[in-house]
């Protein structure tokens, strides 16, 4: 995946997810609920309430909704500041209404939790802390200063002091706990969503490269005959123009340019030709193709191929799918990035499974995060062995997450471990002393169709040309 794609993911403004219509709709529900509560308290239970002032508090919300409806388009999405201000207004309006209706003696005081929870879900941490402190301050004020509710008999409806204190403490704890809980759950969901998007971008890019390579390979195949004809004709012209140096030079130029075109097309179409015409290949070919971009980075990458459990010594042919190649490439890149000098790639197969083990001689995975490797945005190893930061995903864990997701999609299971902890190294006995990643597939999920049962690709379709 390109770095610009990651920058776009990291720069997303979460507050822009909030539609003004959503807050307006929730406020209408609050207005209806507050109105019903006042009417029931006054009409049904004959509680003495400052109805006029309470009506003004409710009307403030009605006016705010009307302003929102007429001043902004229906699809308006709020910025961070706008969303924060609207939620502050909701907290102030609610606490003002609670002040007029008994403060914490009013059981509906718990509704002050709603704006803070919304903030924790969709806003940044600074806005959530600000709203939380605002709510705590106002709740503390109305716990001490409020207009008491008066019963029909003229008595104040007041909870015992101990119950009021307990209710106040419960509200504060609930504010902090619900905000933290909502924030944590939402952050994990957002991280997973962004990481899955990064996985889709990586796979899409790999698929586009594969498709482009196929087009180039087909072009090279179709142009092979015309170029060969040009080369043959130019050679014959060169033989006939030996006594005409000026024309001979032109014929030589034509031949050299034809050779150059052939070389360019062969170079461009090598990978694509493999993907187009060889949709399956021996496991070593696929693994080496995945590792190819990282073979010349100054580290010794060794490949070991061994059958297992009396399996056929012939390498199994596996499907050359983009998710398999890209996933293995990410794992090999990770091993090369953090190895000291050597990376070992072991390829083994049995009658039931096909496995690839990638091990390096670096420091290994930290024990504190080894159980969470493969989750997005988990920092695994901050620096490579030479002290340089790892390129690509800036230590966010997206590389391993993408590899794990793509390989699991192909039917693989992955195991992450350290050779020091398990007391073993690669399957061939070569000590690595670093991290080990083992990828295993059921053979029937990965192995390509038997070559004896496959059919030829057939001749290419002729290209239609205008007469």
PDB file of C-alpha atoms in Angstrom, residues 181 374 444 454:
ATOM      1  CA  UNK A 181     -15.646   2.356  27.736  1.00  0.00           C
ATOM      2  CA  UNK A 374      -1.583  -9.424  13.794  1.00  0.00           C
ATOM      3  CA  UNK A 444      -6.668 -29.086  -0.761  1.00  0.00           C
ATOM      4  CA  UNK A 454      -5.641 -29.450 -16.785  1.00  0.00           C
TER       5      UNK A 454
END
